[in-house]
Short mmCIF file of C-alpha atoms in Angstrom, two decimals:
data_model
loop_
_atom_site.label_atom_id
_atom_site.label_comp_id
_atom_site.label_asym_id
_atom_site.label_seq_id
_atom_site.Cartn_x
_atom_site.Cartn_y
_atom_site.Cartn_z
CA UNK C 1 -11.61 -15.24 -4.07
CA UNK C 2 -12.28 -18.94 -5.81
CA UNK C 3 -8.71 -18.76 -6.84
CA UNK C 4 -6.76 -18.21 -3.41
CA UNK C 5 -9.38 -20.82 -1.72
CA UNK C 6 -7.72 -23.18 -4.45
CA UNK C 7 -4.29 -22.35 -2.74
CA UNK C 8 -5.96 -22.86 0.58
CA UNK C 9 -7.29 -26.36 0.25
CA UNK C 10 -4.64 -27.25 -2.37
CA UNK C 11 -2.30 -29.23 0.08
CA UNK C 12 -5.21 -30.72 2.16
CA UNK C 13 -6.55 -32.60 -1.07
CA UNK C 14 -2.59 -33.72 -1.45
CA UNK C 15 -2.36 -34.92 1.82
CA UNK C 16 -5.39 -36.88 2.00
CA UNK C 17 -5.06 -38.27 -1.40
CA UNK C 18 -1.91 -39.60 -0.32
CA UNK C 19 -3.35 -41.17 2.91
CA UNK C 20 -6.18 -42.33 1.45
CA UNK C 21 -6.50 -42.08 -2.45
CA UNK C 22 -4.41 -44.88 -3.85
CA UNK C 23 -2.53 -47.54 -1.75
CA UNK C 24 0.12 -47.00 -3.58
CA UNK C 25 1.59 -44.49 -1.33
CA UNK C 26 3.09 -46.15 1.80
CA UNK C 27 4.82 -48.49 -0.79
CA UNK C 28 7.24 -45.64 -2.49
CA UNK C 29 9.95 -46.03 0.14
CA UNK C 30 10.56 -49.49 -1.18
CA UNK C 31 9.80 -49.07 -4.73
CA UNK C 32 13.73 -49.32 -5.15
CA UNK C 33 14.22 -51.25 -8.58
CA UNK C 34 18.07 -51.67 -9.39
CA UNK C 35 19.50 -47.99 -10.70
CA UNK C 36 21.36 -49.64 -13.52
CA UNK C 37 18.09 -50.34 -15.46
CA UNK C 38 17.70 -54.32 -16.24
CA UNK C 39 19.49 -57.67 -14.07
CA UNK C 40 19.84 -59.43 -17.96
CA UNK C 41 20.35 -58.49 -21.55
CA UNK C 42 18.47 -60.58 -23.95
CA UNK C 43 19.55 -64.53 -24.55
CA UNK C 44 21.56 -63.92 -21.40
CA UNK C 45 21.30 -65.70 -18.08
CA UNK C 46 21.58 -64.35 -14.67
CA UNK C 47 21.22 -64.43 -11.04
CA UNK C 48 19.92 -61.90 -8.73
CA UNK C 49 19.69 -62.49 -4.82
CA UNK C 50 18.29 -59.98 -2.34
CA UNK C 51 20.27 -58.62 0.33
CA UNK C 52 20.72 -60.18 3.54
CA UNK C 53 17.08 -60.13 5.79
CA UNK C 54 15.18 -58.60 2.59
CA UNK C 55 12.76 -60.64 0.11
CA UNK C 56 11.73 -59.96 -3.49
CA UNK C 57 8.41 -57.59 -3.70
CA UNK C 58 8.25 -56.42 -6.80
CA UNK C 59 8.99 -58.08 -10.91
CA UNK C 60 9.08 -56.32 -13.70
CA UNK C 61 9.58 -57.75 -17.27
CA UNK C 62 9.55 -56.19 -20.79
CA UNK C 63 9.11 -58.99 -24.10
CA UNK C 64 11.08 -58.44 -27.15
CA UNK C 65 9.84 -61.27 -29.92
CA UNK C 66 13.30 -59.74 -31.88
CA UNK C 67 15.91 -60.84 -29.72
CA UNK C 68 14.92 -64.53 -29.11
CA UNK C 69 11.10 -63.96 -27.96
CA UNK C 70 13.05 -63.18 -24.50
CA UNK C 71 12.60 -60.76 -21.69
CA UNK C 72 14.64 -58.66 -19.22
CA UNK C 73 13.93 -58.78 -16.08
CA UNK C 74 14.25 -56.56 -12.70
CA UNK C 75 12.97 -57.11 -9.23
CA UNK C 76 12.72 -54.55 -5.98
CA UNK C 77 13.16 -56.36 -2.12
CA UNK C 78 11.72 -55.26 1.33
CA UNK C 79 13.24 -55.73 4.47
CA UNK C 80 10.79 -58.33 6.23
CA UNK C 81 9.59 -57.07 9.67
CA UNK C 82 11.59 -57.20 12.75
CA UNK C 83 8.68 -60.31 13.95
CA UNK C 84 10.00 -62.61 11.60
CA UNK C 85 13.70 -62.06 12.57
CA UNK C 86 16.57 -62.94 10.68
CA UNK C 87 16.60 -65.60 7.97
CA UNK C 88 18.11 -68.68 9.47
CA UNK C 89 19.32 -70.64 6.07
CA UNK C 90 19.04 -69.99 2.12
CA UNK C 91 19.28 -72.07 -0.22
CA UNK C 92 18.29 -72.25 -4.10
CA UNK C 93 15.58 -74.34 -5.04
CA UNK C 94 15.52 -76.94 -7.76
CA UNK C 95 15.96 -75.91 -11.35
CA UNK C 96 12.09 -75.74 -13.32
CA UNK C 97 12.85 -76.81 -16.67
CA UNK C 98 12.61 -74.51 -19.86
CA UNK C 99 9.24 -74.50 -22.69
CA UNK C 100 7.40 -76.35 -19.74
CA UNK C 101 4.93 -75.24 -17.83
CA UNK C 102 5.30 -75.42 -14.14
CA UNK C 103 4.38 -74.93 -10.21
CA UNK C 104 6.71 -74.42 -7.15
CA UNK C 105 6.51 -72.81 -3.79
CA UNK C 106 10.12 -72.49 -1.55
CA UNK C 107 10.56 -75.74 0.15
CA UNK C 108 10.98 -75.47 4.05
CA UNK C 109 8.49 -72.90 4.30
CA UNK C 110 10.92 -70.75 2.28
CA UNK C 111 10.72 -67.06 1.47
CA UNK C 112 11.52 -65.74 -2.16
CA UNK C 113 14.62 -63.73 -2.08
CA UNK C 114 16.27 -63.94 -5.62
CA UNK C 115 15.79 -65.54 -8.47
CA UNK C 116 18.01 -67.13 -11.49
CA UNK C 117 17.45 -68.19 -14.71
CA UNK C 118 19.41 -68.98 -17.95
CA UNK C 119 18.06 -69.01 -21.73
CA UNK C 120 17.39 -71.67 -23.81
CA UNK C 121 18.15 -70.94 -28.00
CA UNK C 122 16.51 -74.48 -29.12
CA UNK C 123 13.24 -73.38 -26.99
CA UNK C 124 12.89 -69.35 -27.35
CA UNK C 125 12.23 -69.92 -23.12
CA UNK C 126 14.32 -69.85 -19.28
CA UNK C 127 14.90 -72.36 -16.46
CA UNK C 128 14.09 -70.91 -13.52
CA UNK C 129 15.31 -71.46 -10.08
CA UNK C 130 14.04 -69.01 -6.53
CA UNK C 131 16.47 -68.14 -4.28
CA UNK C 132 14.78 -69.05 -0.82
CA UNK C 133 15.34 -68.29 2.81
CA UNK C 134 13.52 -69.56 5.71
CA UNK C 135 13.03 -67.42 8.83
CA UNK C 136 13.13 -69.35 11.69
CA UNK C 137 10.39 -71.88 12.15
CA UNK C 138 8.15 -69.44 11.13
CA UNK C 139 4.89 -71.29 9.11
CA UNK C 140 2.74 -69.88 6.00
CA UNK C 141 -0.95 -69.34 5.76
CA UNK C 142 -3.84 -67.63 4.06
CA UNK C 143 -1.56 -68.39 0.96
CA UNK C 144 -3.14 -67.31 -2.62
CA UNK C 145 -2.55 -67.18 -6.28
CA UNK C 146 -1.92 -63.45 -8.26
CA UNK C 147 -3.94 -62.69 -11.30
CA UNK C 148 -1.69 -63.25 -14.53
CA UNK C 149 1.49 -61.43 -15.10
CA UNK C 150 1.47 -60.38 -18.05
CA UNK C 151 -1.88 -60.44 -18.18
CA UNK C 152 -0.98 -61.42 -22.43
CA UNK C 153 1.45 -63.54 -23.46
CA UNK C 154 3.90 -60.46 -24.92
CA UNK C 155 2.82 -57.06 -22.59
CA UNK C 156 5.07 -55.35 -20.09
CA UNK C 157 4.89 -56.85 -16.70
CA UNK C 158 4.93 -55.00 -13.46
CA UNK C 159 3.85 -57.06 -10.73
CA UNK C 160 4.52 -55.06 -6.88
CA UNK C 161 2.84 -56.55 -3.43
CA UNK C 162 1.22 -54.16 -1.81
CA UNK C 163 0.06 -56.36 1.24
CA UNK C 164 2.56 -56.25 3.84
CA UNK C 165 1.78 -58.96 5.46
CA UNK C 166 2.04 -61.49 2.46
CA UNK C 167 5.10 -62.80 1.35
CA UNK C 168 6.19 -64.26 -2.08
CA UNK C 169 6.82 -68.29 -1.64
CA UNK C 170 6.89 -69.21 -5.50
CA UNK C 171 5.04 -68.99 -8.85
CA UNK C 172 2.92 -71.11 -11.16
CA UNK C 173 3.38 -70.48 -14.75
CA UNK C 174 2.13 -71.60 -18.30
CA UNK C 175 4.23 -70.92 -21.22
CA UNK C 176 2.47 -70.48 -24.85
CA UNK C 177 4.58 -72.75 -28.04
CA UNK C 178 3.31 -70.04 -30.41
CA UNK C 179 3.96 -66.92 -29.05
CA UNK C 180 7.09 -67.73 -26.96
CA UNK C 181 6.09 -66.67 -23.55
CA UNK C 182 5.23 -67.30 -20.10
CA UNK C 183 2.83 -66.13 -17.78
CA UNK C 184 3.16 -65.81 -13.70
CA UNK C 185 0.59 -66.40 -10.67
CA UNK C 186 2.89 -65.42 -7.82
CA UNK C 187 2.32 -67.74 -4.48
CA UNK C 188 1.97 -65.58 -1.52
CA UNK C 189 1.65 -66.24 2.08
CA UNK C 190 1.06 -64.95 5.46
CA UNK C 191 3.76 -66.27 8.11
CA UNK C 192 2.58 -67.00 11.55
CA UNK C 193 4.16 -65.06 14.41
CA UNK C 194 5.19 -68.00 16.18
CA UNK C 195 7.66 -71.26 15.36
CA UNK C 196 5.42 -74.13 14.23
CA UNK C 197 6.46 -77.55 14.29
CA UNK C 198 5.44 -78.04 10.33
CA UNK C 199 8.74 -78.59 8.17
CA UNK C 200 7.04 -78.03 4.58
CA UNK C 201 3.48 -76.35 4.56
#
């Protein structure tokens, strides 16, 4: 009798677990990072750009002090929500030198929707530049800073936004001389539903 009441309540635990148990959940239809594994091989540089209308949600990152104290890298985009509309210009941002730490949010009130970087031999460390779009004249708000990714200079990082309603619109990061690595606060933002008349918030 206990055993085919297990059966019975079986999938209603399942269901509700996945409504309710872990927020994780709704996210898994997006949770798309590239099939081919890795955007870089160590000591190499690259460039990776969202598709058209989508933004970058999700980094991932994996150290090896072996091939140059370098990482590879991999990101997952969204589509943004039909409110914001269509992004109206894109653009990459500034280059943020290498073995320096550093702060930058997208200029314009800018969207993060790729990123490149190249390595550095003399340093053990990347430039960085975002790839940014702007959506109209649609303004941030609420904006905030993510814990530490990785949250040690040398550990796996996997950093995915679960908020829907936040957007990635740059990074702060500090990079460590000894151990050759960098850690990320990820800048994100609400956007307003309406144009503003703000150029650079």
């Amino acid at each position: 009798m206990d055993l085919a009441l297990l059966w019975v309540l079986l999938p209603l635990v399942t269901v509700a677990w996945g409504q309710y148990g872990d927020y994780e959940y709704p996210y898994q239809q997006y949770h798309e990072y590239s099939d081919d594994g890795w955007v870089n091989l160590n000591r190499q540089g690259f460039s990776y750009q969202c598709p058209q209308g989508q933004v970058v949600v999700a980094v991932r990152s994996i150290f090896n002090k072996k091939e140059g104290s370098d990482r590879q890298w991999n990101y997952a985009c969204m589509p943004t929500p039909q409110s914001l509309g269509e992004p109206t210009e894109c653009w990459w941002e500034e280059i943020n030198r290498a073995g320096m730490e550093w702060y930058q949010t997208c200029s314009n009130n800018g969207l993060v929707a790729g990123f490149q970087s190249r390595y550095f031999e003399s340093v053990l460390d990347r430039e960085w530049q975002f790839y940014c779009c702007r959506y109209s004249k649609r303004c941030p708000y609420s904006c905030w800073l993510t814990t530490e990714y990785p949250g040690h200079y040398g550990e796996e990082m996997d950093m995915i936004s679960y908020n829907y309603d936040y957007y990635m619109r740059g990074a702060a990061t500090t990079f460590s001389a000894v151990e050759r690595d960098r850690q990320w606060k990820f800048i994100m933002c609400r956007m307003t539903d309406y144009d503003c008349e703000f150029a650079n918030v």
